[in-house]
Coordinates of C-alpha atoms in Angstrom, one line a residue:
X183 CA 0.0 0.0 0.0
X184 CA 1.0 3.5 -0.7
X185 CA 2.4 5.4 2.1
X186 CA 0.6 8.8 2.8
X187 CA 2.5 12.1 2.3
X188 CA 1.6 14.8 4.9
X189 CA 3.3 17.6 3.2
X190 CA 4.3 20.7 5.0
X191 CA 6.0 24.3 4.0
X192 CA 8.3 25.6 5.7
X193 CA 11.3 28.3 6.0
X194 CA 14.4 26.9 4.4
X195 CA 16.9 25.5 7.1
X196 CA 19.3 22.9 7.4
X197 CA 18.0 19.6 7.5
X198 CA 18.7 17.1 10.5
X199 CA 17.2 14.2 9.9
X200 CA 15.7 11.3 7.5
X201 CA 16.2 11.9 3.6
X202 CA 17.4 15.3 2.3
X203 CA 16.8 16.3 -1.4
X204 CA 18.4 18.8 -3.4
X205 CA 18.4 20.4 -6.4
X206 CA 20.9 20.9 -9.0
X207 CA 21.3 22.8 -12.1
X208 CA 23.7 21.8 -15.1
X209 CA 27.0 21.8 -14.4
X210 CA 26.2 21.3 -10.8
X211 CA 24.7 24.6 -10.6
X212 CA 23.3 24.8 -6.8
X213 CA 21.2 26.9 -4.6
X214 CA 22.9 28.7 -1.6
X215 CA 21.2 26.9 0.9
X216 CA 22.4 22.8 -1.2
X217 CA 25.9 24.5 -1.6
X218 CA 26.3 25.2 2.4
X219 CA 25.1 21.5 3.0
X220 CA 27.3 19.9 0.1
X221 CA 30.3 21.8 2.0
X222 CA 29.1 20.8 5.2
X223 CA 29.4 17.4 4.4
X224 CA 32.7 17.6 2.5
X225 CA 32.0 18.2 -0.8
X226 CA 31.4 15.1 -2.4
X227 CA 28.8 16.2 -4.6
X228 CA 31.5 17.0 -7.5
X229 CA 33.4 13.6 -7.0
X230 CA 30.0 11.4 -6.8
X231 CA 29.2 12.9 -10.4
X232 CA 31.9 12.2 -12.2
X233 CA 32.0 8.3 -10.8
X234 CA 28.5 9.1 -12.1
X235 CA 28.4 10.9 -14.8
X236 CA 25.7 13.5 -13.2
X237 CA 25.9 16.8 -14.7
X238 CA 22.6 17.9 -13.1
X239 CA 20.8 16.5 -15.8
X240 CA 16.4 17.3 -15.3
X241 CA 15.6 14.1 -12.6
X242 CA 18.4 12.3 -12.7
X243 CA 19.9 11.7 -9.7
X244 CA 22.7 11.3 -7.3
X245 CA 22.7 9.9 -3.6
X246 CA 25.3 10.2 -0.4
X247 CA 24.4 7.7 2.2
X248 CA 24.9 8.8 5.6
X249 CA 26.6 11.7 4.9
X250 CA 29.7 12.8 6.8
X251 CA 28.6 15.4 10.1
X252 CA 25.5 14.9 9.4
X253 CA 22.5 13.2 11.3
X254 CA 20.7 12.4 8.0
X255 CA 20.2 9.0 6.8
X256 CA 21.1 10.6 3.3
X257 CA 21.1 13.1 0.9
X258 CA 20.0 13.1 -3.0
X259 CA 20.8 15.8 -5.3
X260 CA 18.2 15.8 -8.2
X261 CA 18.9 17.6 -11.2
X262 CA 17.0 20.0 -13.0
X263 CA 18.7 20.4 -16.4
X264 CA 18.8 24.5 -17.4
X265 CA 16.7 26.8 -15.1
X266 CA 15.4 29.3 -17.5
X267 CA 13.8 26.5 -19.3
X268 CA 11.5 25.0 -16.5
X269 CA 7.9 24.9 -17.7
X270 CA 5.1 23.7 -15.6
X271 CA 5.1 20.0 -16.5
X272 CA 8.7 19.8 -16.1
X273 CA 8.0 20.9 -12.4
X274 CA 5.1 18.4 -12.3
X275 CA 7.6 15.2 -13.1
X276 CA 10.6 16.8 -10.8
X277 CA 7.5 15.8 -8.0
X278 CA 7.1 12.9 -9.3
X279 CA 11.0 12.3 -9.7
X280 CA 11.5 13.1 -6.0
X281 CA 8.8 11.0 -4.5
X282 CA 10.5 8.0 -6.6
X283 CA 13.6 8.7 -4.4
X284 CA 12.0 8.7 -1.3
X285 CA 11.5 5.1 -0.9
X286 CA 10.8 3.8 2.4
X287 CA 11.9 7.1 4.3
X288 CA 9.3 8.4 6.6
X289 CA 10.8 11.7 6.9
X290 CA 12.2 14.1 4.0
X291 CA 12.5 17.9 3.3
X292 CA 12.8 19.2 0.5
X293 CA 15.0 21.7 0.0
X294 CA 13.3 23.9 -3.2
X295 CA 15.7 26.6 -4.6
X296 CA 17.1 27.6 -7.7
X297 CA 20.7 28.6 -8.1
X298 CA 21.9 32.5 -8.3
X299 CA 19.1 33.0 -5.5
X300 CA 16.7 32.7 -7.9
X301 CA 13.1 32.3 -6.0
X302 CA 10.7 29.9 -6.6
X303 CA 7.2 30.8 -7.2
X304 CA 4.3 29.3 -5.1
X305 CA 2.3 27.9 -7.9
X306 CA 6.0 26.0 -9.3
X307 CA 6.6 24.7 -5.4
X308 CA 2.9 23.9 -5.2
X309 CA 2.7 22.3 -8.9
X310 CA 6.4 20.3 -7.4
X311 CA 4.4 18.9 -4.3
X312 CA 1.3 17.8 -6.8
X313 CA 3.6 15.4 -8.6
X314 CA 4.8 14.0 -6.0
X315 CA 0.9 13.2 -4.4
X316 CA 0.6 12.0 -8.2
X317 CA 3.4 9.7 -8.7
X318 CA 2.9 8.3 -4.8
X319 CA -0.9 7.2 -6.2
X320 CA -1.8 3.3 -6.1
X321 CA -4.6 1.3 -6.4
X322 CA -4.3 -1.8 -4.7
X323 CA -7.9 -2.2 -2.9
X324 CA -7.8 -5.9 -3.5
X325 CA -4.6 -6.9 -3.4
X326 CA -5.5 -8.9 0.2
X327 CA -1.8 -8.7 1.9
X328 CA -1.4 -5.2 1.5
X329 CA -4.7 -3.9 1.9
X330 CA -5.3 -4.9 5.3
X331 CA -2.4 -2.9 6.6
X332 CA -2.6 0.8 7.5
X333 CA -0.7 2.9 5.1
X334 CA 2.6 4.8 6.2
X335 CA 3.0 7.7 6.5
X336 CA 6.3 10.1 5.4
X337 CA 6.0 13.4 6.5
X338 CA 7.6 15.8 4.0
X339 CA 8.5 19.4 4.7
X340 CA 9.2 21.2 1.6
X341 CA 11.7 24.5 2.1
X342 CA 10.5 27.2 0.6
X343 CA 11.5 31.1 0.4
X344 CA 7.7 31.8 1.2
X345 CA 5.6 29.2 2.8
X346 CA 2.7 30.8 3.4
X347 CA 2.0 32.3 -0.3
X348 CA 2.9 28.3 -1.3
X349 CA 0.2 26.8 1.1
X350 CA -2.2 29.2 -0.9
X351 CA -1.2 28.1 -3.6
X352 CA -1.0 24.4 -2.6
X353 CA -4.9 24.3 -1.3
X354 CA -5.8 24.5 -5.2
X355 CA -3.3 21.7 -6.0
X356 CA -4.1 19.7 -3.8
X357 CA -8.0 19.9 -4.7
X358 CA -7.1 19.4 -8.2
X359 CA -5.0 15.8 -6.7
X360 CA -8.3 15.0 -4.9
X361 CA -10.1 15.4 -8.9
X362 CA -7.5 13.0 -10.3
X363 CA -7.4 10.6 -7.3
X364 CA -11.1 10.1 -7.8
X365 CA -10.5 10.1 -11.8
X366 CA -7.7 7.5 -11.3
X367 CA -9.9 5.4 -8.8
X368 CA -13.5 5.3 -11.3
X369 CA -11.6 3.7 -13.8
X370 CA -9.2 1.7 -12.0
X371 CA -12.0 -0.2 -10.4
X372 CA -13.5 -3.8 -11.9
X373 CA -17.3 -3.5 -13.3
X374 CA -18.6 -6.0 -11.2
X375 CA -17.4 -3.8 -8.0
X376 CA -18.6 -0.7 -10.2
X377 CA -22.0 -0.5 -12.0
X378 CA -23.9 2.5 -13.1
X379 CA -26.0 2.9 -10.0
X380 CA -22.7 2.3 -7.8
X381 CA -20.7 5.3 -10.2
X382 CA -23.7 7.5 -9.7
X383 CA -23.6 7.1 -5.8
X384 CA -20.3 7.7 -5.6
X385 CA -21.0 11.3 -7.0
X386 CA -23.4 12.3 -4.7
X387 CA -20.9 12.0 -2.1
X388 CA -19.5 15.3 -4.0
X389 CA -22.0 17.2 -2.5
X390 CA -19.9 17.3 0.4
X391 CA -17.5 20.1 -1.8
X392 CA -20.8 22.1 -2.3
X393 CA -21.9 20.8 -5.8
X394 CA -25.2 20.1 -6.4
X395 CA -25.6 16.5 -7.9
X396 CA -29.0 15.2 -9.2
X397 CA -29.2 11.3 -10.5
X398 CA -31.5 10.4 -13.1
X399 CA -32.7 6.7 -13.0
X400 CA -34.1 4.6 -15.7
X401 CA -37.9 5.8 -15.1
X402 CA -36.9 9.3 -15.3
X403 CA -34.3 8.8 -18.9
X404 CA -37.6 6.7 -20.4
X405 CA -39.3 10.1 -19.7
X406 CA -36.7 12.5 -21.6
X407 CA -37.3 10.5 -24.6
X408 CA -33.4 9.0 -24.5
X409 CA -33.9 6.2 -26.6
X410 CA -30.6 5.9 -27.8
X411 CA -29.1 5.8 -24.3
X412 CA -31.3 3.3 -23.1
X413 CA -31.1 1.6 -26.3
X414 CA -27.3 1.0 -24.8
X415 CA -28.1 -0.3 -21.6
X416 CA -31.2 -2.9 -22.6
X417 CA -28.9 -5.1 -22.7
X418 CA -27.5 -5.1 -18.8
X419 CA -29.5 -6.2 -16.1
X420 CA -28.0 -3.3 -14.6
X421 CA -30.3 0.0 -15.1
X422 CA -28.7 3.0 -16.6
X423 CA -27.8 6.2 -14.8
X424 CA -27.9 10.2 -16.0
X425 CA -26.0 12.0 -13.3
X426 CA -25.7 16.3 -13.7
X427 CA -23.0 17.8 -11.3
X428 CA -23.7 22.0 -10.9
X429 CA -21.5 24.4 -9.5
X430 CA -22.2 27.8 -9.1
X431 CA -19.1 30.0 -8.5
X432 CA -20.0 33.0 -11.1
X433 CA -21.9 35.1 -11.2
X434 CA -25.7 34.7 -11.2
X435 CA -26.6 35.4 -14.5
X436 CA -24.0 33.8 -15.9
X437 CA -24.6 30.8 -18.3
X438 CA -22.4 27.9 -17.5
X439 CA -19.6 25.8 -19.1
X440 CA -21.0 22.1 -19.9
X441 CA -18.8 18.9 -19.6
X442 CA -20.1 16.0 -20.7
X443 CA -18.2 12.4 -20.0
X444 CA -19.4 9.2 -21.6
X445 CA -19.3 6.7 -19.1
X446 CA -20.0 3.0 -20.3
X447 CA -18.9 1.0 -17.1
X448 CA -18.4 -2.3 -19.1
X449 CA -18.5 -2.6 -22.9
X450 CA -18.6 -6.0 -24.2
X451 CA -19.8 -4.7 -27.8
X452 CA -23.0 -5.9 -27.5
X453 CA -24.2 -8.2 -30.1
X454 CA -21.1 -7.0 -31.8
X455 CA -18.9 -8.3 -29.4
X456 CA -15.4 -7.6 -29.4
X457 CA -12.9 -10.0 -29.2
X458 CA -11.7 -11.7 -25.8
X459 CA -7.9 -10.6 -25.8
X460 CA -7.6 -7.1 -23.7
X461 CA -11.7 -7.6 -23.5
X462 CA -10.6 -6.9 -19.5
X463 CA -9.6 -3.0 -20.3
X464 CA -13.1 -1.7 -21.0
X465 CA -13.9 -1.3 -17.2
X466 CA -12.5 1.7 -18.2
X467 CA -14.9 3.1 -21.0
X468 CA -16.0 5.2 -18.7
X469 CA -12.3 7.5 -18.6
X470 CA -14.5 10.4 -20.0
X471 CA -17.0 10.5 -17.5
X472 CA -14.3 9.6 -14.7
X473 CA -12.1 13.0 -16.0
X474 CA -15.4 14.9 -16.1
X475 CA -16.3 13.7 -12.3
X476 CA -12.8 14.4 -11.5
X477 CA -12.8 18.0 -12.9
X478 CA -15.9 18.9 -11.0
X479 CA -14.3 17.4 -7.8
X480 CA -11.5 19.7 -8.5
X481 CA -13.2 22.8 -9.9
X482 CA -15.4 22.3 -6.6
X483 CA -12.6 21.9 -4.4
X484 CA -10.8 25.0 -4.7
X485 CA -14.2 26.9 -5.5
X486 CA -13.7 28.0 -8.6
X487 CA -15.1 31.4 -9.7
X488 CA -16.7 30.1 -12.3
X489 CA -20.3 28.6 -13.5
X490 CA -19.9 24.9 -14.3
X491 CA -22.1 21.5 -15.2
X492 CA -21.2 18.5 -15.5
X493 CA -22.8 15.7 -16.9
X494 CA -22.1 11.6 -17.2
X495 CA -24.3 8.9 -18.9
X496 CA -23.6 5.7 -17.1
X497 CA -24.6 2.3 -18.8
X498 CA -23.1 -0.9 -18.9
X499 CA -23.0 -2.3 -23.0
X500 CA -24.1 -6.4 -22.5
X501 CA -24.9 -8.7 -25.2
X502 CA -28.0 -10.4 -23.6
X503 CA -31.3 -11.6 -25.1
X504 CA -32.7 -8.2 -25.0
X505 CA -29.7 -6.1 -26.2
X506 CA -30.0 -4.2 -29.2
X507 CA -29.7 -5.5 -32.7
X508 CA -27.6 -4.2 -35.8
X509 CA -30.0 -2.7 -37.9
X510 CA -32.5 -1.6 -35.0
X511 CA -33.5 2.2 -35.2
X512 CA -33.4 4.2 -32.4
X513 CA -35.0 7.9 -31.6
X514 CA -32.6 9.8 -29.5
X515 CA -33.8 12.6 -27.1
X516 CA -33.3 15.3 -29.6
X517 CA -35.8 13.5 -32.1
X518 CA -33.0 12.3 -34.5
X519 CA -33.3 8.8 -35.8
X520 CA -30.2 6.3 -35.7
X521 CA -29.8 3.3 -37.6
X522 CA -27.6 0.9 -34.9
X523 CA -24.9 -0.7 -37.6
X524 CA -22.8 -1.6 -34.9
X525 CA -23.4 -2.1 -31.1
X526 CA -19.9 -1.7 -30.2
X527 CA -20.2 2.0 -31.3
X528 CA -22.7 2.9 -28.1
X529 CA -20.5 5.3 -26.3
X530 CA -21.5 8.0 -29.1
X531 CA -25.7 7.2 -28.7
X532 CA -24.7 7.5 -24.8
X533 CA -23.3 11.2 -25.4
X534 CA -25.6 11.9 -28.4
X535 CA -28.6 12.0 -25.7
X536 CA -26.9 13.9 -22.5
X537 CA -25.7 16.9 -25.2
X538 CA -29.1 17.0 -25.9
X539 CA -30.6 17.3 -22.1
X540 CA -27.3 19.5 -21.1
X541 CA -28.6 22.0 -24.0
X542 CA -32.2 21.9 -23.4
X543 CA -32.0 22.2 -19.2
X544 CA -28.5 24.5 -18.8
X545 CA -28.3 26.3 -21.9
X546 CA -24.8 26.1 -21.7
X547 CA -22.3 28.9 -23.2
X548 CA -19.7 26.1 -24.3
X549 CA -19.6 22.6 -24.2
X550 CA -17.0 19.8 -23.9
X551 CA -17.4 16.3 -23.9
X552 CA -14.6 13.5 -23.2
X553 CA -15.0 9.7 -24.1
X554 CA -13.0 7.3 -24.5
X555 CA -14.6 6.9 -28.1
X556 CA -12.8 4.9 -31.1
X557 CA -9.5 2.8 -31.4
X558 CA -9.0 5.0 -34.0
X559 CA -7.6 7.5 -32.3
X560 CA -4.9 5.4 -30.6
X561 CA -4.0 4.2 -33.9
X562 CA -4.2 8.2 -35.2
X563 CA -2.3 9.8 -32.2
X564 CA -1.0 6.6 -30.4
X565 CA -0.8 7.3 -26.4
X566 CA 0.9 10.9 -26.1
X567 CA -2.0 12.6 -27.3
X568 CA -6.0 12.8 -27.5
X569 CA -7.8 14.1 -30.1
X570 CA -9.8 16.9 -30.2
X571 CA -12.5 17.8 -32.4
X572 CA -14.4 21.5 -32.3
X573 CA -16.7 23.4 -34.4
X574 CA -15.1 26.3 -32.6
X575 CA -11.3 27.9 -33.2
X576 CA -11.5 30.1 -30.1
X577 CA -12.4 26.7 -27.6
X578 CA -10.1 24.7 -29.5
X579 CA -7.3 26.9 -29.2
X580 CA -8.0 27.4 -25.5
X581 CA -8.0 23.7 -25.2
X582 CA -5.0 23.3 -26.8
X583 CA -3.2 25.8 -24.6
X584 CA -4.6 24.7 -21.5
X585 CA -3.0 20.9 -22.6
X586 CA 0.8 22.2 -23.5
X587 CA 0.2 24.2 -20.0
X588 CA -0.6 20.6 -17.8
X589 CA 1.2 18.0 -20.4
X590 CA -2.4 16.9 -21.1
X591 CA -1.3 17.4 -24.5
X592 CA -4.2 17.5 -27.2
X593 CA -4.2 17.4 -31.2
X594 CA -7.1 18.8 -33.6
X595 CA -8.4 16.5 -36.2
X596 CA -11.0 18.0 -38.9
X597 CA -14.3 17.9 -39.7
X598 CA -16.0 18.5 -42.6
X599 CA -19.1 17.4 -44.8
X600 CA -17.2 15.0 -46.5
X601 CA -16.9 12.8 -43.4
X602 CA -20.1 14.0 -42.7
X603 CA -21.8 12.6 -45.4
X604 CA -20.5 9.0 -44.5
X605 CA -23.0 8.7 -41.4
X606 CA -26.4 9.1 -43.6
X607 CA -28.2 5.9 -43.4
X608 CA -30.8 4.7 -45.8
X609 CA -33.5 3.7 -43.3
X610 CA -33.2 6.4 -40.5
X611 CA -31.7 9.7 -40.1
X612 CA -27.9 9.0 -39.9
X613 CA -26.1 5.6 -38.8
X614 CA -23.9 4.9 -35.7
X615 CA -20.8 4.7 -37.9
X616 CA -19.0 6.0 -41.1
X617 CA -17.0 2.5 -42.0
X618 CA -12.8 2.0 -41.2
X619 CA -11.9 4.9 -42.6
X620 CA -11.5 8.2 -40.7
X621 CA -13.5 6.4 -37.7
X622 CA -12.4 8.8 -35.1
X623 CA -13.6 11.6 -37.2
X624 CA -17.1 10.3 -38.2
X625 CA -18.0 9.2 -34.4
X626 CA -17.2 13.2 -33.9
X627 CA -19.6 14.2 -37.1
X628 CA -22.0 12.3 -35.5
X629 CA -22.2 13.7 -32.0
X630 CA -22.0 17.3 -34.0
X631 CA -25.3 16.4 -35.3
X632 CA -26.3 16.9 -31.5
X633 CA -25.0 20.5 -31.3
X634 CA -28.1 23.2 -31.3
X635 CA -27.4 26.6 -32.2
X636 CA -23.8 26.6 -33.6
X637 CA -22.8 26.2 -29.5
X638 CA -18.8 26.6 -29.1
X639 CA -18.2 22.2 -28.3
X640 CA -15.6 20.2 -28.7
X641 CA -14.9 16.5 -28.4
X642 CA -12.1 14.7 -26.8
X643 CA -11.6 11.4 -28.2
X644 CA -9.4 10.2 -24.9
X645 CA -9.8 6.3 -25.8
X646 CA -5.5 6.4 -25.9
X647 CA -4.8 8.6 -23.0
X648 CA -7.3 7.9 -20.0
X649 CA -6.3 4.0 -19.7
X650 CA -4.0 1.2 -19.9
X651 CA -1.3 4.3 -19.6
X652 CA 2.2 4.2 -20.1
X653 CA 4.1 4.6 -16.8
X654 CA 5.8 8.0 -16.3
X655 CA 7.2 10.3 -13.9
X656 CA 3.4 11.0 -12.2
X657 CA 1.8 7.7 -12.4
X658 CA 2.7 4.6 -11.7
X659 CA -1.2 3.1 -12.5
X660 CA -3.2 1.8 -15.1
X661 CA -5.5 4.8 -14.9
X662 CA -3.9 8.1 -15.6
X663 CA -6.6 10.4 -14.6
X664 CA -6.1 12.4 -17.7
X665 CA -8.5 15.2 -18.2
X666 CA -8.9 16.4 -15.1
X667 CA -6.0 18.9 -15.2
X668 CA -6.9 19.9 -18.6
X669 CA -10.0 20.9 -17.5
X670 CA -9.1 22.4 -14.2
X671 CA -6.5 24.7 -16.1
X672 CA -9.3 25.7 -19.2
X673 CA -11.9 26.5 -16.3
X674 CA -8.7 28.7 -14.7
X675 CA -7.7 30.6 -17.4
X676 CA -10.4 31.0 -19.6
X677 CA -14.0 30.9 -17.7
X678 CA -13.1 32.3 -14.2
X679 CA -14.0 35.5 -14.1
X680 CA -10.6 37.6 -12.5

């Protein structure tokens, strides 16, 4: 089990005991406060790196056990390539580069510093401390000979010019860590542990952050007229959920951002099933709706001065004997027929019909939806980036900014009535998929169709980037959690009012 970090800021002094880190800028460039402690010790710092081969390269690494007059256990110096050149992300995965060194220790301070007295900002020291919370981030509920025991706990004090302006600035990171600790957890979990009524309930607990959360059952969707939704989940014994997720930080009159998450809990295919290899990975189909949840838990957290909704369609996609059909025609909530060619293309019915309620109840200014939508994507972008999709250049390049900003990095794909064209269906009012080609691109023509109004929207096609993730400096699990960041930071910079 993960030990818990209880980080701390405080005034830079010399540390006395457990692990010491320190950072070092090419050509073992260091801060006054890691020079006085290298001298302390003797020096070794410039001997260690030539055995080494350390040059202060960004998060690579070099440790002195027990160092000489010293009560520490020992001391790592932690590079951090060239100073001008630190970006956001690169302080992000120097957290996560630390907590990798810290092991089993139960103590550590951190000493944060830049060389030539250079100060660190809050929001860099504070942005440092959430990738370390990121990278320290496991999910090993059932693994039965860890989980019993109580987590430890390594209490980390990070030296800082100005710990009280970092604390500030720390209370919004570490709501934004809460949003991807729940993001991370969602899809992380099996299906059997987590259905559509068992997603929704965990949302309501939100309400604890002051967002209002209303859960729509079965009864209520058959109301709203979402066939194609429920068309989904007929085949599940386990009844679909519609949850909406409101918070009010702007002003009154304001009309609010919409995010909209698709959140198929289990996705067999259907009656298009999909073959058995890697058939395990679609408990998370719902990443969209899990980054969506996530956001709001964030956006929430540090009560953002903003007017936000979010909204997730939960289903499960089972082939049983009343699961719909290839062929069948469905009436989605907006009155738009769809011809169902293939069942394993449900995640874009599931968003089709919440666009549609999220337009007609919250008349939203802008809309965003995340899904983990088509293989073609990963094929498209492989793992390093999502696609995005917008009928808007203003959201998209907002979007795009707000992913080189958090390394949630995004890239725009086009639309056009070319691919358009390759959804009309002969029997009904468009079909549920264009064919091979340009897949990624039709799903997003389709759920365009769904737009009202010529509404600023965009889609997120996050099928490569919200699962099965390739390990990295801030996450160690199989669910990255990715969305929530890039979300947080649009809401930030582009729909708070300042």
């Amino acid at each position: 089990m993960a030990k818990r970090l209880e980080i701390s800021f405080v005034k830079p002094a010399s540390p006395t005991r457990g692990c010491a880190v320190f950072l070092v800028a090419k050509k073992l460039d260091l801060g006054e406060h890691a020079a006085a402690f290298n001298k302390k010790i003797g020096s070794p710092l410039a001997r260690a790196s030539k055995a080494a081969g350390f040059d202060g390269e960004a998060r690579k690494t070099i440790e002195i056990l027990a160092p000489a007059k010293s009560n520490l256990g020992r001391a790592v110096f932690i590079g951090i390539g060239e100073v001008g050149k630190m970006g956001e992300t690169d302080w992000l995965r120097l957290g996560g580069a630390i907590a990798r060194t810290l092991r089993d220790d139960t103590e550590a301070t951190i000493v944060v510093e830049l060389p030539g007295k250079g100060e660190v900002t809050p929001d860099q020291a504070a942005t440092l401390a959430l990738g370390m919370v990121m990278r320290n981030y496991r999910f090993d509920t059932y693994k039965t000979k860890t989980a019993k025991k109580a987590p430890a706990t390594a209490k980390v004090r990070i030296q800082v010019a100005s710990p009280r302006a970092v604390s500030a600035s720390w209370r919004a990171a570490k709501a934004v860590s809460a949003g991807i600790e729940l993001a991370r957890n969602l899809v992380n979990e099996p299906a059997n542990v987590l259905g559509p009524i068992e997603f929704a309930e965990r949302l309501t607990a939100l309400t604890s952050l002051g967002l209002e959360v209303k859960v729509y059952d079965e009864k209520a969707l058959a109301r709203q007229k979402m066939g194609a939704l429920l068309g989904v989940a007929q085949g599940s014994r386990r009844p679909a959920r519609v949850v909406v997720m409101t918070w009010n930080g702007g002003k009154a009159k304001d009309r609010p951002l919409a995010l909209v998450g698709k959140g198929v809990v289990f996705d067999t295919g259907g009656i298009s099933i999909k073959p058995a290899g890697g058939m395990e990975d679609m408990k998370g189909d719902m990443g969209g709706a899990a980054a969506v949840a996530g956001a709001m838990c964030a956006i929430a957290g540090r009560k953002a001065k903003a007017n936000v909704v979010g909204i997730v369609g939960l289903v499960e996609n089972m082939p049983d004997g009343n699961a719909q059909r290839p062929g069948d025609i469905v009436t989605s909530m907006s009155g738009q027929t769809i011809e169902v060619i293939n069942t394993d293309a449900e995640g874009r019915l599931v968003l089709a019909d919440i666009l549609t309620f999220i337009q007609k109840t919250k008349n939203p200014k802008a809309m965003i939806d995340l899904a983990t939508l088509t293989g073609a994507i990963i094929v498209a972008l492989g793992k390093d980036h999502a696609g995005l999709f917008s009928n808007n250049d203003e959201l998209s390049a907002s979007l795009t900014g707000a992913g080189l900003a958090t390394g949630e990095k995004l890239w725009r794909l086009p639309l056009g009535a070319a691919y358009d064209k390759l959804i009309d269906s002969r029997f009904a009012d468009m079909k549920n998929t264009g064919g091979r080609w340009g897949g990624s691109i039709t799903a997003a023509q389709f759920l365009h169709r769904y737009v009202e109004n010529d509404t600023p929207w965009a889609h997120l096609d996050v099928a490569g980037t919200a699962m099965a993730s390739p390990s990295s400096d801030t996450n160690r699990s199989w669910a990255s959690g990715f969305g929530v960041r890039l979300l947080d930071r649009l809401v930030r910079d582009a729909y708070e009012k300042k």
